[in-house]
Amino acid sequence: MTTNEANEPNQPNQQPNQQPNQQPQPQSPRIIVFGGSGRVGRAVVAGARARGVEVTAVGRADGEVTSAADVARLAAGHDAAVVAVYDAGAAPAEFFPALARALAAGLPQAGVRRVVSVGLASVLATQAGPLLMDTPGYPQEWREFYVGHGAGTEALREAAPEGLDWAVLSPAGDFGDGPEAGGYAFAAADAESRITHADFAHAVLDETTTPTLHGTHTGVTAA
């Protein structure tokens, strides 16, 4: 028995070893990372483990991410999800919307309340207004991929039920090499912007565990 407990016997709600007025610390959510073997996925998994957060990495061999039933099965027992997947063999205009609809249906079935998906800067608005992919000189050979990614975000926006809190994060420009520098900032699209995978993962984990962005696509740059 602690000293406080001995001196204050009339506080029946006080827990052993808990000081008066001390609030219980919230538990970190259990996170599932779809695409945990990719560069972003690996960085998120490593960052979560470094924080002591319980995390499960799943890949293509574990199930089909465009199947709501597989999403629900894999996500069972988790509180939040990170999605960093793509299928090089599928048409982007079909794959990303199908993925979004499967997440919107499957995650709530599993009791998952928060999902952060990794998007593309190409379909993010620049400071001047136009989408990055529509600015002069921006590479157009992968435009089908850009548009498909954007369609996935719109499908998630349309399909997500009220109980599923979602956000899409992308590099404001692209990824750069290097270790975690310790900071990031939210920013409009900028082709010259760079952020390391580790710093981007830091932002993803922050938004997964303590959300500040809701129902939106936001760029992330190094601070």
PDB file of C-alpha atoms in Angstrom:
ATOM      1  CA  MET A   1       0.000   0.000   0.000  1.00  0.00           C
ATOM      2  CA  THR A   2       1.362   3.405  -0.877  1.00  0.00           C
ATOM      3  CA  THR A   3       1.601   6.287   1.585  1.00  0.00           C
ATOM      4  CA  ASN A   4      -1.187   8.155  -0.153  1.00  0.00           C
ATOM      5  CA  GLU A   5      -3.472   5.161   0.014  1.00  0.00           C
ATOM      6  CA  ALA A   6      -2.788   4.733   3.711  1.00  0.00           C
ATOM      7  CA  ASN A   7      -3.486   8.387   4.466  1.00  0.00           C
ATOM      8  CA  GLU A   8      -6.531   8.702   2.241  1.00  0.00           C
ATOM      9  CA  PRO A   9      -8.640   5.574   2.770  1.00  0.00           C
ATOM     10  CA  ASN A  10     -11.810   7.281   1.558  1.00  0.00           C
ATOM     11  CA  GLN A  11     -10.776   7.402  -2.135  1.00  0.00           C
ATOM     12  CA  PRO A  12     -12.161   4.077  -3.416  1.00  0.00           C
ATOM     13  CA  ASN A  13     -11.642   4.969  -7.075  1.00  0.00           C
ATOM     14  CA  GLN A  14      -7.894   5.531  -6.742  1.00  0.00           C
ATOM     15  CA  GLN A  15      -5.909   2.743  -8.423  1.00  0.00           C
ATOM     16  CA  PRO A  16      -2.899   1.126  -6.712  1.00  0.00           C
ATOM     17  CA  ASN A  17       0.387   2.907  -7.464  1.00  0.00           C
ATOM     18  CA  GLN A  18      -1.491   5.819  -9.053  1.00  0.00           C
ATOM     19  CA  GLN A  19      -0.839   9.276  -7.592  1.00  0.00           C
ATOM     20  CA  PRO A  20      -3.871  11.486  -6.789  1.00  0.00           C
ATOM     21  CA  ASN A  21      -5.120  13.432  -9.832  1.00  0.00           C
ATOM     22  CA  GLN A  22      -2.888  11.401 -12.161  1.00  0.00           C
ATOM     23  CA  GLN A  23      -4.738  10.550 -15.362  1.00  0.00           C
ATOM     24  CA  PRO A  24      -4.293   7.092 -16.937  1.00  0.00           C
ATOM     25  CA  GLN A  25      -2.201   7.259 -20.087  1.00  0.00           C
ATOM     26  CA  PRO A  26      -4.060   6.285 -23.262  1.00  0.00           C
ATOM     27  CA  GLN A  27      -2.861   3.147 -24.968  1.00  0.00           C
ATOM     28  CA  SER A  28      -1.253   3.409 -28.378  1.00  0.00           C
ATOM     29  CA  PRO A  29      -3.451   1.995 -31.122  1.00  0.00           C
ATOM     30  CA  ARG A  30      -2.599  -1.338 -32.670  1.00  0.00           C
ATOM     31  CA  ILE A  31      -1.673  -0.636 -36.286  1.00  0.00           C
ATOM     32  CA  ILE A  32      -1.809  -2.760 -39.414  1.00  0.00           C
ATOM     33  CA  VAL A  33       0.328  -1.711 -42.383  1.00  0.00           C
ATOM     34  CA  PHE A  34      -0.911  -2.862 -45.777  1.00  0.00           C
ATOM     35  CA  GLY A  35       2.141  -2.908 -48.034  1.00  0.00           C
ATOM     36  CA  GLY A  36       4.525  -3.398 -45.142  1.00  0.00           C
ATOM     37  CA  SER A  37       7.306  -4.727 -47.393  1.00  0.00           C
ATOM     38  CA  GLY A  38       7.612  -1.604 -49.562  1.00  0.00           C
ATOM     39  CA  ARG A  39       9.911   1.334 -48.806  1.00  0.00           C
ATOM     40  CA  VAL A  40       7.265   3.447 -47.131  1.00  0.00           C
ATOM     41  CA  GLY A  41       5.701   0.445 -45.434  1.00  0.00           C
ATOM     42  CA  ARG A  42       9.018  -0.719 -44.015  1.00  0.00           C
ATOM     43  CA  ALA A  43       9.763   2.771 -42.713  1.00  0.00           C
ATOM     44  CA  VAL A  44       6.366   2.955 -41.018  1.00  0.00           C
ATOM     45  CA  VAL A  45       6.783  -0.479 -39.435  1.00  0.00           C
ATOM     46  CA  ALA A  46      10.281   0.394 -38.196  1.00  0.00           C
ATOM     47  CA  GLY A  47       9.096   3.730 -36.839  1.00  0.00           C
ATOM     48  CA  ALA A  48       6.163   2.138 -35.034  1.00  0.00           C
ATOM     49  CA  ARG A  49       8.362  -0.473 -33.392  1.00  0.00           C
ATOM     50  CA  ALA A  50      10.816   2.222 -32.317  1.00  0.00           C
ATOM     51  CA  ARG A  51       7.913   3.954 -30.555  1.00  0.00           C
ATOM     52  CA  GLY A  52       6.819   0.746 -28.875  1.00  0.00           C
ATOM     53  CA  VAL A  53       3.622   0.649 -30.944  1.00  0.00           C
ATOM     54  CA  GLU A  54       2.151  -2.757 -31.728  1.00  0.00           C
ATOM     55  CA  VAL A  55       2.257  -3.132 -35.520  1.00  0.00           C
ATOM     56  CA  THR A  56       1.463  -5.844 -38.057  1.00  0.00           C
ATOM     57  CA  ALA A  57       2.936  -5.745 -41.571  1.00  0.00           C
ATOM     58  CA  VAL A  58       0.989  -7.521 -44.305  1.00  0.00           C
ATOM     59  CA  GLY A  59       1.755  -8.038 -47.972  1.00  0.00           C
ATOM     60  CA  ARG A  60       0.263  -9.497 -51.121  1.00  0.00           C
ATOM     61  CA  ALA A  61       0.770 -13.076 -49.932  1.00  0.00           C
ATOM     62  CA  ASP A  62      -1.456 -12.450 -46.920  1.00  0.00           C
ATOM     63  CA  GLY A  63      -4.576 -11.435 -48.815  1.00  0.00           C
ATOM     64  CA  GLU A  64      -6.121  -9.338 -51.571  1.00  0.00           C
ATOM     65  CA  VAL A  65      -6.372  -5.667 -50.642  1.00  0.00           C
ATOM     66  CA  THR A  66      -9.193  -5.080 -53.124  1.00  0.00           C
ATOM     67  CA  SER A  67     -11.311  -7.636 -51.250  1.00  0.00           C
ATOM     68  CA  ALA A  68     -13.322  -6.183 -48.380  1.00  0.00           C
ATOM     69  CA  ALA A  69     -13.489  -9.636 -46.801  1.00  0.00           C
ATOM     70  CA  ASP A  70      -9.687 -10.004 -46.835  1.00  0.00           C
ATOM     71  CA  VAL A  71      -9.225  -6.476 -45.513  1.00  0.00           C
ATOM     72  CA  ALA A  72     -11.611  -7.197 -42.645  1.00  0.00           C
ATOM     73  CA  ARG A  73      -9.927 -10.520 -41.857  1.00  0.00           C
ATOM     74  CA  LEU A  74      -6.430  -9.051 -41.806  1.00  0.00           C
ATOM     75  CA  ALA A  75      -7.394  -5.900 -39.913  1.00  0.00           C
ATOM     76  CA  ALA A  76      -9.276  -7.701 -37.139  1.00  0.00           C
ATOM     77  CA  GLY A  77      -7.778  -6.872 -33.745  1.00  0.00           C
ATOM     78  CA  HIS A  78      -6.297  -3.557 -34.878  1.00  0.00           C
ATOM     79  CA  ASP A  79      -7.380   0.012 -34.191  1.00  0.00           C
ATOM     80  CA  ALA A  80      -5.821   1.853 -37.134  1.00  0.00           C
ATOM     81  CA  ALA A  81      -4.418   1.123 -40.579  1.00  0.00           C
ATOM     82  CA  VAL A  82      -1.730   2.487 -42.870  1.00  0.00           C
ATOM     83  CA  VAL A  83      -2.048   1.745 -46.579  1.00  0.00           C
ATOM     84  CA  ALA A  84       1.002   1.915 -48.847  1.00  0.00           C
ATOM     85  CA  VAL A  85       0.206  -0.448 -51.702  1.00  0.00           C
ATOM     86  CA  TYR A  86      -0.039  -0.584 -55.473  1.00  0.00           C
ATOM     87  CA  ASP A  87      -0.262  -3.316 -58.087  1.00  0.00           C
ATOM     88  CA  ALA A  88       2.085  -2.838 -61.029  1.00  0.00           C
ATOM     89  CA  GLY A  89       0.116  -5.392 -63.043  1.00  0.00           C
ATOM     90  CA  ALA A  90      -3.285  -3.735 -62.625  1.00  0.00           C
ATOM     91  CA  ALA A  91      -4.799  -0.763 -64.400  1.00  0.00           C
ATOM     92  CA  PRO A  92      -4.438   2.190 -61.967  1.00  0.00           C
ATOM     93  CA  ALA A  93      -7.919   3.506 -62.794  1.00  0.00           C
ATOM     94  CA  GLU A  94      -9.344   0.177 -61.625  1.00  0.00           C
ATOM     95  CA  PHE A  95      -6.976  -0.804 -58.820  1.00  0.00           C
ATOM     96  CA  PHE A  96      -6.962   2.312 -56.637  1.00  0.00           C
ATOM     97  CA  PRO A  97     -10.750   2.856 -56.559  1.00  0.00           C
ATOM     98  CA  ALA A  98     -11.249  -0.863 -55.870  1.00  0.00           C
ATOM     99  CA  LEU A  99      -8.718  -0.637 -53.040  1.00  0.00           C
ATOM    100  CA  ALA A 100     -10.506   2.379 -51.579  1.00  0.00           C
ATOM    101  CA  ARG A 101     -13.899   0.684 -51.667  1.00  0.00           C
ATOM    102  CA  ALA A 102     -12.479  -2.461 -50.031  1.00  0.00           C
ATOM    103  CA  LEU A 103     -10.942  -0.379 -47.248  1.00  0.00           C
ATOM    104  CA  ALA A 104     -14.153   1.597 -46.733  1.00  0.00           C
ATOM    105  CA  ALA A 105     -16.141  -1.618 -46.378  1.00  0.00           C
ATOM    106  CA  GLY A 106     -13.632  -3.934 -44.703  1.00  0.00           C
ATOM    107  CA  LEU A 107     -11.972  -1.749 -42.081  1.00  0.00           C
ATOM    108  CA  PRO A 108     -15.193  -0.831 -40.215  1.00  0.00           C
ATOM    109  CA  GLN A 109     -16.127  -4.517 -40.149  1.00  0.00           C
ATOM    110  CA  ALA A 110     -12.861  -5.141 -38.294  1.00  0.00           C
ATOM    111  CA  GLY A 111     -13.441  -2.269 -35.874  1.00  0.00           C
ATOM    112  CA  VAL A 112     -10.734  -0.069 -37.387  1.00  0.00           C
ATOM    113  CA  ARG A 113     -11.549   3.606 -36.879  1.00  0.00           C
ATOM    114  CA  ARG A 114      -8.595   5.406 -38.505  1.00  0.00           C
ATOM    115  CA  VAL A 115      -6.803   4.867 -41.824  1.00  0.00           C
ATOM    116  CA  VAL A 116      -3.934   6.838 -43.350  1.00  0.00           C
ATOM    117  CA  SER A 117      -3.250   6.102 -47.006  1.00  0.00           C
ATOM    118  CA  VAL A 118      -0.113   7.044 -48.939  1.00  0.00           C
ATOM    119  CA  GLY A 119      -0.895   9.144 -51.994  1.00  0.00           C
ATOM    120  CA  LEU A 120       0.937  11.015 -54.756  1.00  0.00           C
ATOM    121  CA  ALA A 121       2.070  14.611 -54.955  1.00  0.00           C
ATOM    122  CA  SER A 122       1.075  14.596 -58.630  1.00  0.00           C
ATOM    123  CA  VAL A 123      -2.603  14.935 -57.740  1.00  0.00           C
ATOM    124  CA  LEU A 124      -2.011  17.427 -54.940  1.00  0.00           C
ATOM    125  CA  ALA A 125      -2.686  21.125 -55.460  1.00  0.00           C
ATOM    126  CA  THR A 126       0.271  23.487 -55.704  1.00  0.00           C
ATOM    127  CA  GLN A 127       0.446  26.783 -53.839  1.00  0.00           C
ATOM    128  CA  ALA A 128      -0.663  28.523 -57.035  1.00  0.00           C
ATOM    129  CA  GLY A 129      -3.723  26.305 -57.364  1.00  0.00           C
ATOM    130  CA  PRO A 130      -3.241  23.808 -60.240  1.00  0.00           C
ATOM    131  CA  LEU A 131      -2.528  20.159 -59.504  1.00  0.00           C
ATOM    132  CA  LEU A 132       1.184  19.379 -59.691  1.00  0.00           C
ATOM    133  CA  MET A 133       0.658  17.060 -62.675  1.00  0.00           C
ATOM    134  CA  ASP A 134      -0.889  19.971 -64.607  1.00  0.00           C
ATOM    135  CA  THR A 135       2.031  22.354 -64.129  1.00  0.00           C
ATOM    136  CA  PRO A 136       4.410  23.138 -67.013  1.00  0.00           C
ATOM    137  CA  GLY A 137       7.251  20.666 -67.453  1.00  0.00           C
ATOM    138  CA  TYR A 138       5.874  18.031 -65.103  1.00  0.00           C
ATOM    139  CA  PRO A 139       6.461  14.466 -66.479  1.00  0.00           C
ATOM    140  CA  GLN A 140       3.395  13.144 -68.271  1.00  0.00           C
ATOM    141  CA  GLU A 141       4.479   9.598 -69.148  1.00  0.00           C
ATOM    142  CA  TRP A 142       2.962   8.261 -65.909  1.00  0.00           C
ATOM    143  CA  ARG A 143      -0.186  10.356 -66.025  1.00  0.00           C
ATOM    144  CA  GLU A 144      -2.407   7.264 -66.085  1.00  0.00           C
ATOM    145  CA  PHE A 145      -0.884   6.284 -62.739  1.00  0.00           C
ATOM    146  CA  TYR A 146      -1.377   9.787 -61.322  1.00  0.00           C
ATOM    147  CA  VAL A 147      -5.016   9.912 -62.367  1.00  0.00           C
ATOM    148  CA  GLY A 148      -5.680   6.425 -61.009  1.00  0.00           C
ATOM    149  CA  HIS A 149      -4.227   7.389 -57.641  1.00  0.00           C
ATOM    150  CA  GLY A 150      -6.416  10.477 -57.552  1.00  0.00           C
ATOM    151  CA  ALA A 151      -9.468   8.393 -58.437  1.00  0.00           C
ATOM    152  CA  GLY A 152      -8.680   6.180 -55.460  1.00  0.00           C
ATOM    153  CA  THR A 153      -8.758   9.154 -53.104  1.00  0.00           C
ATOM    154  CA  GLU A 154     -12.083  10.295 -54.514  1.00  0.00           C
ATOM    155  CA  ALA A 155     -13.476   6.770 -54.163  1.00  0.00           C
ATOM    156  CA  LEU A 156     -12.398   6.714 -50.516  1.00  0.00           C
ATOM    157  CA  ARG A 157     -14.012  10.099 -49.969  1.00  0.00           C
ATOM    158  CA  GLU A 158     -17.280   8.822 -51.417  1.00  0.00           C
ATOM    159  CA  ALA A 159     -17.312   5.356 -49.863  1.00  0.00           C
ATOM    160  CA  ALA A 160     -15.944   5.895 -46.349  1.00  0.00           C
ATOM    161  CA  PRO A 161     -18.709   5.569 -43.755  1.00  0.00           C
ATOM    162  CA  GLU A 162     -19.079   8.144 -41.001  1.00  0.00           C
ATOM    163  CA  GLY A 163     -17.236   5.972 -38.475  1.00  0.00           C
ATOM    164  CA  LEU A 164     -14.063   5.654 -40.575  1.00  0.00           C
ATOM    165  CA  ASP A 165     -11.728   8.624 -40.098  1.00  0.00           C
ATOM    166  CA  TRP A 166      -9.366   8.828 -43.083  1.00  0.00           C
ATOM    167  CA  ALA A 167      -6.558  10.946 -44.459  1.00  0.00           C
ATOM    168  CA  VAL A 168      -4.209  10.700 -47.424  1.00  0.00           C
ATOM    169  CA  LEU A 169      -0.595  11.832 -47.040  1.00  0.00           C
ATOM    170  CA  SER A 170       1.950  12.127 -49.816  1.00  0.00           C
ATOM    171  CA  PRO A 171       5.365  13.680 -50.190  1.00  0.00           C
ATOM    172  CA  ALA A 172       4.828  17.283 -51.250  1.00  0.00           C
ATOM    173  CA  GLY A 173       7.229  16.491 -54.090  1.00  0.00           C
ATOM    174  CA  ASP A 174       9.145  13.218 -53.885  1.00  0.00           C
ATOM    175  CA  PHE A 175      11.257  11.072 -51.600  1.00  0.00           C
ATOM    176  CA  GLY A 176      14.935  11.694 -50.989  1.00  0.00           C
ATOM    177  CA  ASP A 177      17.678   9.521 -49.564  1.00  0.00           C
ATOM    178  CA  GLY A 178      18.885   9.799 -46.003  1.00  0.00           C
ATOM    179  CA  PRO A 179      18.008   8.983 -42.396  1.00  0.00           C
ATOM    180  CA  GLU A 180      15.328  10.566 -40.277  1.00  0.00           C
ATOM    181  CA  ALA A 181      16.152  14.240 -39.796  1.00  0.00           C
ATOM    182  CA  GLY A 182      13.621  14.679 -37.038  1.00  0.00           C
ATOM    183  CA  GLY A 183      11.087  17.003 -38.554  1.00  0.00           C
ATOM    184  CA  TYR A 184       8.399  17.474 -41.174  1.00  0.00           C
ATOM    185  CA  ALA A 185       5.827  20.030 -42.214  1.00  0.00           C
ATOM    186  CA  PHE A 186       2.563  19.925 -44.143  1.00  0.00           C
ATOM    187  CA  ALA A 187       2.813  21.701 -47.478  1.00  0.00           C
ATOM    188  CA  ALA A 188       1.268  22.219 -50.896  1.00  0.00           C
ATOM    189  CA  ALA A 189       2.696  20.291 -53.831  1.00  0.00           C
ATOM    190  CA  ASP A 190       6.136  21.408 -54.966  1.00  0.00           C
ATOM    191  CA  ALA A 191       8.167  19.444 -57.518  1.00  0.00           C
ATOM    192  CA  GLU A 192      11.401  20.471 -55.775  1.00  0.00           C
ATOM    193  CA  SER A 193      10.309  19.287 -52.323  1.00  0.00           C
ATOM    194  CA  ARG A 194      11.993  16.216 -50.824  1.00  0.00           C
ATOM    195  CA  ILE A 195      11.544  14.174 -47.658  1.00  0.00           C
ATOM    196  CA  THR A 196      13.190  10.953 -46.497  1.00  0.00           C
ATOM    197  CA  HIS A 197      11.143   7.802 -46.074  1.00  0.00           C
ATOM    198  CA  ALA A 198      11.885   7.882 -42.335  1.00  0.00           C
ATOM    199  CA  ASP A 199      10.639  11.453 -41.868  1.00  0.00           C
ATOM    200  CA  PHE A 200       7.581  10.726 -43.987  1.00  0.00           C
ATOM    201  CA  ALA A 201       6.887   7.649 -41.874  1.00  0.00           C
ATOM    202  CA  HIS A 202       7.117   9.897 -38.794  1.00  0.00           C
ATOM    203  CA  ALA A 203       4.311  12.047 -40.205  1.00  0.00           C
ATOM    204  CA  VAL A 204       2.230   9.006 -41.138  1.00  0.00           C
ATOM    205  CA  LEU A 205       2.561   7.541 -37.654  1.00  0.00           C
ATOM    206  CA  ASP A 206       1.704  10.828 -35.980  1.00  0.00           C
ATOM    207  CA  GLU A 207      -1.451  11.098 -38.086  1.00  0.00           C
ATOM    208  CA  THR A 208      -2.308   7.455 -37.421  1.00  0.00           C
ATOM    209  CA  THR A 209      -1.976   7.618 -33.650  1.00  0.00           C
ATOM    210  CA  THR A 210      -2.992  11.241 -32.942  1.00  0.00           C
ATOM    211  CA  PRO A 211      -4.976  12.467 -35.966  1.00  0.00           C
ATOM    212  CA  THR A 212      -5.160  16.128 -36.914  1.00  0.00           C
ATOM    213  CA  LEU A 213      -6.157  15.706 -40.579  1.00  0.00           C
ATOM    214  CA  HIS A 214      -9.568  14.365 -41.515  1.00  0.00           C
ATOM    215  CA  GLY A 215     -11.019  13.520 -44.914  1.00  0.00           C
ATOM    216  CA  THR A 216      -8.277  15.261 -46.865  1.00  0.00           C
ATOM    217  CA  HIS A 217      -5.092  14.773 -48.925  1.00  0.00           C
ATOM    218  CA  THR A 218      -2.087  16.694 -47.624  1.00  0.00           C
ATOM    219  CA  GLY A 219       1.552  16.929 -48.712  1.00  0.00           C
ATOM    220  CA  VAL A 220       4.490  16.451 -46.362  1.00  0.00           C
ATOM    221  CA  THR A 221       7.921  18.029 -46.695  1.00  0.00           C
ATOM    222  CA  ALA A 222      11.067  18.069 -44.587  1.00  0.00           C
ATOM    223  CA  ALA A 223      11.048  20.760 -41.920  1.00  0.00           C
TER     224      ALA A 223
END
